[in-house]
C-alpha cells in the first residue's frame, strides 16, 4: 500500500527557534498534500493544502507567515514552524492524495512538536 | 460554514454492537470517511461512502444518507482493541479537494 513518512517523529525546540517537518510519499507521487494539527484530545484541524509547484492554500485563521509550506517535488512537502512558541506544541500530521480526487489520502505517522 | 457533529464519548461492552452517528452540514460534498485513531498515532482508514446506503467490511459497516446529511459507523463483536477515537470526516470539492474532520468520538470498550 501507499506509504507516507514524516521526519522527525519527535522534536523539542526552544521558544523563538524554527522547526522544519518533512512529509514524503515513498511509493507514489502526490500533487496535493495536506497539513493537519491536532491538540490533545481534539480532532485533526486542517491547516493548509500544499500544492506541488504553487503556493499553499491556508485555512482561515492559520498564519501563512508562521507556518511556511514548500511543496518542491511530487514526493516532498515541508512545513516550517517559524519563531515557535509553547502554544505551537502539538501533533502535526501530513497526508497525501495520489490522485487529487479527494477520496483517497494516506497519512504520515505524525510529528510531535514540543516548544519549551 | 462547514460543520460536522458526532458524540464526544461512548462506552460499550466487549462483544456488543455500537453505532456512532455523524451529521454534517457542508457545501461541495465529495464523500464521507470514517477513521480510527489511537492516541499518539495517525488515523487509520476505515471506510469511504459517496453514495447512499450501507457498506459492510468485516466487523465494521458504514452508512450514508446524503439527503439527511447523516452517516453512522457500526462496529460489531466489539473487542477491547476497538477502544479508540473514531473520526468522521468529509471530503469537499470547493474548487480543489480537501478533507475536514469532526471532533471525534472516543469509544471505551469494557469487559
XYZ file of C-alpha atoms in Angstrom:
227
model
C 0.000 0.000 0.000
C 0.883 3.654 -0.261
C 3.291 4.875 2.411
C 3.832 8.377 3.708
C 6.704 9.180 6.035
C 7.337 12.147 8.283
C 10.560 13.350 9.767
C 11.273 13.917 12.553
C 8.813 11.869 14.587
C 9.517 13.951 17.671
C 11.235 17.291 18.117
C 11.829 19.550 21.086
C 12.892 23.103 20.412
C 13.336 26.319 22.323
C 10.910 29.176 22.067
C 11.807 31.528 19.240
C 13.512 28.964 17.035
C 12.208 27.458 13.797
C 11.464 23.823 13.110
C 11.100 22.068 9.771
C 8.982 18.954 9.339
C 9.230 16.827 6.197
C 6.466 14.783 4.643
C 7.361 12.269 1.917
C 5.284 9.944 -0.206
C 7.537 6.926 -0.567
C 5.978 4.885 -3.351
C 3.688 7.267 -5.173
C 3.560 10.829 -6.380
C 1.218 13.396 -4.925
C 0.474 16.771 -6.413
C -1.516 17.565 -3.302
C -0.544 17.091 0.329
C -2.272 18.324 3.439
C -1.020 19.502 6.796
C -3.069 18.980 9.939
C -2.557 19.925 13.558
C -4.016 18.009 16.453
C -4.078 19.174 20.064
C -4.524 16.640 22.883
C -7.963 15.033 22.950
C -9.053 17.039 19.934
C -9.557 16.131 16.318
C -7.457 16.973 13.308
C -7.604 20.556 12.169
C -6.707 21.200 8.552
C -4.043 23.880 8.387
C -3.276 24.073 4.693
C -3.295 22.351 1.348
C 0.150 22.010 -0.173
C 0.228 22.113 -3.965
C 3.276 20.982 -5.914
C 4.810 23.858 -7.784
C 2.490 26.535 -6.439
C 1.624 28.340 -3.258
C -0.113 26.549 -0.431
C -3.734 27.271 0.356
C -4.179 28.098 4.021
C -7.325 27.603 6.062
C -8.916 30.554 7.751
C -7.102 31.564 10.905
C -3.806 29.877 10.024
C -0.910 32.333 9.717
C 0.883 31.690 6.456
C 3.950 33.642 7.554
C 4.294 31.500 10.642
C 3.662 28.127 9.045
C 5.688 28.060 5.863
C 4.865 25.299 3.416
C 7.004 24.252 0.489
C 5.992 21.511 -1.931
C 9.083 21.398 -4.090
C 8.560 17.990 -5.670
C 5.842 15.414 -6.240
C 7.026 13.403 -3.246
C 8.033 16.018 -0.688
C 6.287 18.756 1.242
C 7.805 20.615 4.170
C 6.198 22.586 6.977
C 8.352 25.093 8.824
C 7.086 26.459 12.104
C 8.828 29.803 12.423
C 9.545 31.528 15.724
C 7.893 28.694 17.602
C 6.152 29.340 20.895
C 4.876 26.903 23.530
C 1.334 27.236 22.170
C 2.592 25.735 18.893
C 3.300 22.489 20.708
C 1.100 19.944 19.010
C 0.923 16.803 16.904
C 1.432 17.684 13.245
C 0.219 15.156 10.669
C 0.541 15.269 6.912
C -1.381 13.346 4.300
C -1.004 12.840 0.567
C -3.645 12.454 -2.121
C -2.210 10.432 -5.018
C -4.998 11.074 -7.444
C -6.086 14.543 -6.349
C -9.674 13.397 -6.470
C -10.474 13.736 -2.802
C -11.458 10.167 -1.996
C -8.092 8.723 -1.227
C -5.467 10.038 1.137
C -2.674 8.447 3.078
C -1.470 9.784 6.387
C 2.029 10.094 7.705
C 2.777 8.879 11.238
C 2.824 12.387 12.658
C 5.392 14.648 14.312
C 5.177 15.543 17.981
C 6.471 19.104 18.447
C 7.239 20.395 21.923
C 8.323 24.005 22.327
C 9.953 24.835 25.648
C -19.765 27.300 7.157
C -18.805 23.659 7.220
C -19.890 21.674 10.261
C -19.540 18.055 11.379
C -21.091 16.752 14.601
C -20.544 13.481 16.406
C -20.858 12.414 20.045
C -17.875 13.110 22.253
C -17.706 9.784 24.043
C -19.394 6.385 24.039
C -18.991 3.298 26.159
C -19.884 -0.240 25.120
C -19.312 -3.787 26.284
C -16.993 -6.321 24.723
C -18.878 -8.479 22.220
C -21.672 -5.959 21.767
C -22.601 -3.708 18.837
C -22.150 0.053 18.859
C -23.311 2.706 16.406
C -21.504 6.033 16.159
C -23.514 8.745 14.445
C -22.278 11.698 12.466
C -24.224 14.599 10.991
C -22.782 17.175 8.670
C -23.687 20.458 7.006
C -21.252 21.162 4.217
C -21.042 22.515 0.706
C -19.169 20.720 -2.056
C -19.739 17.252 -0.577
C -17.467 14.674 -2.175
C -17.876 11.730 0.165
C -17.550 10.806 3.818
C -14.763 8.981 5.599
C -14.515 7.154 8.881
C -11.121 6.802 10.511
C -9.910 5.089 13.648
C -7.230 6.770 15.705
C -5.335 5.504 18.731
C -3.690 8.064 20.970
C -0.436 9.407 19.582
C -0.872 7.710 16.225
C -2.054 8.787 12.791
C -5.621 7.986 11.708
C -6.283 4.637 10.085
C -8.749 4.467 7.182
C -11.927 2.502 7.854
C -14.407 3.460 5.143
C -15.405 5.886 2.428
C -19.031 6.424 1.340
C -20.045 8.642 -1.539
C -23.377 7.021 -2.452
C -26.350 6.449 -0.158
C -26.564 3.129 1.574
C -24.718 0.686 3.748
C -21.237 -0.616 3.061
C -20.056 -3.595 5.061
C -16.453 -4.520 5.649
C -15.919 -7.276 8.161
C -16.946 -6.177 11.653
C -17.301 -2.569 10.509
C -20.124 -1.090 8.420
C -20.750 2.473 7.362
C -23.984 4.085 6.257
C -24.619 7.320 4.402
C -27.714 9.384 3.671
C -26.740 12.429 1.650
C -30.221 13.972 1.740
C -30.183 13.895 5.545
C -26.523 14.810 5.950
C -26.146 11.745 8.118
C -23.791 8.827 8.488
C -23.087 6.159 11.030
C -20.327 3.688 11.726
C -21.432 0.325 13.079
C -18.980 -1.833 14.961
C -19.960 -5.433 15.678
C -18.493 -8.029 18.026
C -16.615 -5.347 19.898
C -13.132 -6.144 21.091
C -11.042 -4.359 23.700
C -8.660 -3.207 20.965
C -11.524 -1.257 19.398
C -11.158 1.303 22.191
C -10.037 4.358 20.226
C -11.261 7.599 18.751
C -13.435 7.387 15.657
C -13.266 10.340 13.338
C -15.973 11.289 10.880
C -14.506 13.311 8.014
C -15.997 14.873 4.913
C -14.243 15.246 1.592
C -15.064 18.560 -0.021
C -14.662 19.830 -3.545
C -14.582 23.607 -3.335
C -12.518 24.269 -6.411
C -9.923 21.870 -5.021
C -10.231 18.823 -2.826
C -9.753 18.811 0.927
C -10.969 16.814 3.908
C -12.261 18.252 7.161
C -12.734 16.288 10.355
C -15.325 16.151 13.082
C -14.193 16.354 16.681
C -14.089 12.574 17.008
C -15.883 10.084 19.245
C -13.861 8.385 21.965
C -15.088 4.821 22.318
C -14.384 2.899 25.500
C -14.902 -0.861 25.337
C -15.269 -2.502 28.730
C -15.095 -6.162 29.643
